[in-house]
Structure formats: C-alpha cells, structure tokens
C-alpha cells in the first residue's frame, strides 16, 4: 500500500479527529500532515492505524499549544461573528439535522468525543482505540457507551427529518 | 447493545467527514517525495571529498613548514666567517659582511657537528 491509499482510507477520519484540538480546518489539515508524514517515515506501509491517530492527535495538540495565545486573541476579536466551520461535509444530509448532530457531538466531553470519532469514523475496534489512547479497552468501551447515552438524551427532543 | 442497528450510531455515521484539501495533499506529497538522485555517483563524491581533505592537510603542513619558529632565525651567518667571542660571560658570534659587521647573541650553539645549529636571539649591528 502506498501513502496515497492509506491517506484515502483514513484521511477524512484523521482530519475529523484532529479537528477536536484545532481551531480551524486549516490547522487540522496541518496536524494530519505532520502526524501522517511522521508515521509514514518511521513505519511506511506497515503503519498501525491506532498509531496514525495517536500521531495526529499529538500533532494537533502541539499546534494547539503553539497557537493557543494567537487563537485566544483572534477568538476574542471575532467573538461576535464567530461561527465554527463545519467538521462534516454537508452533501446529502439535511443541513439542520446535521448541524444538531454536530453540535451534540461538540458538546461531549473530549475523552468521550475522541472515542466516538475513533469508533464511528476511524472504524477502530475498542482494542485499537485502547492502544491509540493508551487506556484499557474496557475504559474505551464505557466511554463510548456514556457518549451514546448523552447523545441520545441531547437529541431526544430534537425533530428528526 | 447492538452496534449495527443503533439509530444514533447510524445517524452519526451517515455524516461524512470532510476530505483533505488538494493543497494539504500536495504538501504531504511534497514531504514524502523521494530525494532527487545525486548528480554524482556516491563514490565520485566521496573521492572528491577525500581529495579536498588531503589538499587542505597538505596545505596546512606546508604552511607549518614555511613559517619559521620565532626563536630560530634563518639569517644566521655562514659558519666560515663566524668569530666567536665572549663578553661578560655571554657568547657572541661576530660576522663581518660586505657592508656591515653584525654581532649575533647566541643562546645555544651546537658546534660539534658538521652543520652547526645556531639559535640567534638578538642581532646587533656594530656599524
């Protein structure tokens, strides 16, 4: 497998994953670039997928730390008109419902949200999630269950199209 | 919990994450592009580097050889015209040249061999 195939397969979910720690789409792309390149150089085609997610998370957190001061300044300046850019493609989905789902996902605690993203879009098993996050598999599974419960509750009263 | 049929999971999963932009892909392609092949074969480059090192070493050696030691003067008089004299316990070599008479203060003189080594510390014209 060459890097294009690996990126085709995991690029969008890596981007979604990185988006949790970055303030904009461009920073998330940079995090994916940094993490992906680092893992590909060290492991090549044998790169384990959990490691790929872990490397992108580290790169995103590095960017977050580096840009925290700048981001805070910009966010304050643009507070009035700030609307976070969507982390999902809008095609083929009811835009209002998609916005609700995305907002509900954003409201999750970080440790639950990252498990949901790794499970649903990264298509990792709980064992792989546990490897990536360096937590026990049971913890990964329980975080996922808590997250789904929370999402169900927050979306229960919202209209479904 | 049946993951296959949970409606919340299904609905969330129906949202498609955004793709990487072409610009991001291009940056990754650039980062992972193989290094361009060297114009010189490695052994030729190695030979050239070794030649430069040898040249530099030989130049520095030549420089060391051509720079006289500060305590050794190369303008010592020819042995055939040297006259050794002693004034107040200090050995001097006197040499009378075509224009002037020169006195050399000798700190160490090995006059036993065929080529006497003369180390001159001071030169004084007696004109």
Short mmCIF file of N, CA, C and O in Angstrom, two decimals, chain A residues 3-4 8 12 15 25 29 33 41 86 88-89 91 93 97 120-121 123 144 148 151-152 160, chain B residues 1 3 6 8-9 11-21 24-25 27-29 31-32:
data_model
loop_
_atom_site.label_atom_id
_atom_site.label_comp_id
_atom_site.label_asym_id
_atom_site.label_seq_id
_atom_site.Cartn_x
_atom_site.Cartn_y
_atom_site.Cartn_z
N UNK A 3 1.35 5.55 0.27
CA UNK A 3 0.79 6.50 1.22
C UNK A 3 -0.51 7.12 0.73
O UNK A 3 -1.38 7.49 1.53
N UNK A 4 -0.70 7.19 -0.59
CA UNK A 4 -1.94 7.74 -1.13
C UNK A 4 -3.14 6.90 -0.71
O UNK A 4 -4.18 7.44 -0.33
N UNK A 8 -6.13 8.03 1.53
CA UNK A 8 -7.50 7.96 1.03
C UNK A 8 -8.41 7.26 2.03
O UNK A 8 -9.54 7.66 2.25
N UNK A 12 -9.98 11.47 5.84
CA UNK A 12 -11.12 12.23 6.39
C UNK A 12 -11.33 11.98 7.89
O UNK A 12 -11.60 12.93 8.64
N UNK A 15 -8.69 13.76 9.79
CA UNK A 15 -8.98 15.20 9.79
C UNK A 15 -10.05 15.52 10.84
O UNK A 15 -9.92 16.49 11.60
N UNK A 25 -10.13 24.49 10.22
CA UNK A 25 -9.92 23.38 9.30
C UNK A 25 -8.46 23.33 8.81
O UNK A 25 -7.87 22.25 8.71
N UNK A 29 -5.77 20.26 9.07
CA UNK A 29 -5.06 19.68 7.93
C UNK A 29 -3.55 19.64 8.19
O UNK A 29 -2.87 18.68 7.83
N UNK A 33 -1.19 16.39 8.31
CA UNK A 33 0.04 16.34 7.51
C UNK A 33 1.23 15.95 8.40
O UNK A 33 1.98 15.03 8.09
N UNK A 41 7.04 7.98 7.62
CA UNK A 41 8.51 7.91 7.53
C UNK A 41 9.07 6.83 8.46
O UNK A 41 10.09 6.23 8.17
N UNK A 86 -17.82 23.87 9.74
CA UNK A 86 -18.33 22.51 9.93
C UNK A 86 -17.21 21.49 9.84
O UNK A 86 -16.27 21.64 9.06
N UNK A 88 -18.03 18.41 9.17
CA UNK A 88 -18.55 17.37 8.28
C UNK A 88 -18.87 17.97 6.91
O UNK A 88 -19.16 19.16 6.80
N UNK A 89 -18.83 17.10 5.90
CA UNK A 89 -19.26 17.52 4.56
C UNK A 89 -20.79 17.62 4.61
O UNK A 89 -21.45 16.81 5.26
N UNK A 91 -22.95 17.51 2.06
CA UNK A 91 -23.73 16.96 0.95
C UNK A 91 -24.57 15.75 1.38
O UNK A 91 -24.13 14.89 2.12
N UNK A 93 -27.17 15.46 3.26
CA UNK A 93 -27.74 15.37 4.60
C UNK A 93 -28.54 16.62 4.89
O UNK A 93 -28.16 17.70 4.45
N UNK A 97 -30.48 19.07 10.61
CA UNK A 97 -30.23 17.89 11.43
C UNK A 97 -28.71 17.65 11.57
O UNK A 97 -28.23 17.30 12.66
N UNK A 120 -16.59 5.40 15.27
CA UNK A 120 -17.54 5.52 14.16
C UNK A 120 -16.86 5.86 12.83
O UNK A 120 -17.16 5.25 11.81
N UNK A 121 -15.98 6.83 12.84
CA UNK A 121 -15.40 7.27 11.57
C UNK A 121 -14.02 6.67 11.34
O UNK A 121 -13.63 6.44 10.22
N UNK A 123 -13.32 3.75 12.47
CA UNK A 123 -13.63 2.32 12.35
C UNK A 123 -12.61 1.46 13.08
O UNK A 123 -12.21 0.40 12.60
N UNK A 144 -17.46 5.12 25.30
CA UNK A 144 -18.31 5.11 24.11
C UNK A 144 -19.78 5.00 24.51
O UNK A 144 -20.63 5.73 23.98
N UNK A 148 -22.77 7.75 23.82
CA UNK A 148 -24.01 7.49 23.08
C UNK A 148 -25.23 7.84 23.93
O UNK A 148 -26.22 8.40 23.42
N UNK A 151 -25.60 11.52 23.83
CA UNK A 151 -26.10 11.98 22.52
C UNK A 151 -27.59 11.67 22.38
O UNK A 151 -28.36 12.49 21.87
N UNK A 152 -28.00 10.53 22.84
CA UNK A 152 -29.43 10.17 22.77
C UNK A 152 -30.26 11.17 23.55
O UNK A 152 -31.29 11.64 23.09
N UNK A 160 -36.65 15.01 14.00
CA UNK A 160 -35.90 14.21 13.03
C UNK A 160 -36.55 14.34 11.67
O UNK A 160 -37.78 14.25 11.55
N UNK B 1 -25.78 -4.15 23.65
CA UNK B 1 -26.07 -3.09 22.68
C UNK B 1 -25.67 -3.57 21.28
O UNK B 1 -24.56 -4.04 21.08
N UNK B 3 -24.47 -2.73 17.90
CA UNK B 3 -23.88 -1.58 17.20
C UNK B 3 -24.40 -1.41 15.80
O UNK B 3 -24.44 -0.33 15.27
N UNK B 6 -28.03 0.51 16.06
CA UNK B 6 -28.33 1.64 16.93
C UNK B 6 -28.59 2.87 16.07
O UNK B 6 -27.73 3.27 15.27
N UNK B 8 -28.80 6.07 16.69
CA UNK B 8 -27.90 7.23 16.87
C UNK B 8 -26.57 6.99 16.16
O UNK B 8 -26.04 7.87 15.46
N UNK B 9 -26.06 5.80 16.33
CA UNK B 9 -24.78 5.49 15.66
C UNK B 9 -24.93 5.58 14.14
O UNK B 9 -24.07 6.13 13.46
N UNK B 11 -27.09 7.29 12.46
CA UNK B 11 -27.29 8.66 12.01
C UNK B 11 -25.98 9.45 12.04
O UNK B 11 -25.66 10.20 11.11
N UNK B 12 -25.23 9.24 13.11
CA UNK B 12 -23.93 9.92 13.19
C UNK B 12 -23.01 9.46 12.06
O UNK B 12 -22.34 10.25 11.40
N UNK B 13 -23.03 8.18 11.83
CA UNK B 13 -22.12 7.62 10.83
C UNK B 13 -22.48 8.09 9.42
O UNK B 13 -21.63 8.10 8.52
N UNK B 14 -23.75 8.50 9.25
CA UNK B 14 -24.15 8.97 7.92
C UNK B 14 -23.53 10.34 7.61
O UNK B 14 -23.51 10.77 6.46
N UNK B 15 -23.07 11.01 8.66
CA UNK B 15 -22.35 12.28 8.41
C UNK B 15 -20.97 11.93 7.86
O UNK B 15 -20.26 11.09 8.43
N UNK B 16 -20.61 12.56 6.79
CA UNK B 16 -19.31 12.23 6.17
C UNK B 16 -18.28 13.29 6.54
O UNK B 16 -18.52 14.49 6.31
N UNK B 17 -17.17 12.88 7.12
CA UNK B 17 -16.13 13.88 7.44
C UNK B 17 -15.62 14.56 6.17
O UNK B 17 -15.67 13.97 5.08
N UNK B 18 -15.17 15.75 6.33
CA UNK B 18 -14.64 16.48 5.17
C UNK B 18 -13.35 15.83 4.68
O UNK B 18 -12.60 15.24 5.46
N UNK B 19 -13.13 15.96 3.40
CA UNK B 19 -11.90 15.42 2.82
C UNK B 19 -10.75 16.40 3.02
O UNK B 19 -10.98 17.60 3.21
N UNK B 20 -9.57 15.87 2.93
CA UNK B 20 -8.39 16.75 2.92
C UNK B 20 -8.40 17.56 1.63
O UNK B 20 -8.76 17.05 0.57
N UNK B 21 -8.00 18.79 1.74
CA UNK B 21 -7.95 19.63 0.54
C UNK B 21 -6.79 19.19 -0.36
O UNK B 21 -5.85 18.51 0.10
N UNK B 24 -3.49 20.38 1.00
CA UNK B 24 -2.89 19.56 2.07
C UNK B 24 -2.26 18.30 1.48
O UNK B 24 -1.17 17.89 1.89
N UNK B 25 -2.95 17.70 0.52
CA UNK B 25 -2.39 16.51 -0.12
C UNK B 25 -1.07 16.84 -0.83
O UNK B 25 -0.12 16.07 -0.81
N UNK B 27 1.00 19.15 -0.04
CA UNK B 27 2.07 19.34 0.96
C UNK B 27 2.61 17.99 1.43
O UNK B 27 3.82 17.80 1.59
N UNK B 28 1.69 17.04 1.65
CA UNK B 28 2.13 15.71 2.08
C UNK B 28 2.95 15.04 0.97
O UNK B 28 3.99 14.42 1.22
N UNK B 29 2.47 15.20 -0.27
CA UNK B 29 3.20 14.62 -1.41
C UNK B 29 4.61 15.19 -1.47
O UNK B 29 5.59 14.49 -1.69
N UNK B 31 6.32 16.46 1.03
CA UNK B 31 7.11 15.97 2.18
C UNK B 31 7.61 14.54 1.95
O UNK B 31 8.70 14.18 2.38
N UNK B 32 6.77 13.74 1.29
CA UNK B 32 7.12 12.33 1.14
C UNK B 32 7.79 12.02 -0.19
O UNK B 32 8.09 10.86 -0.47
#
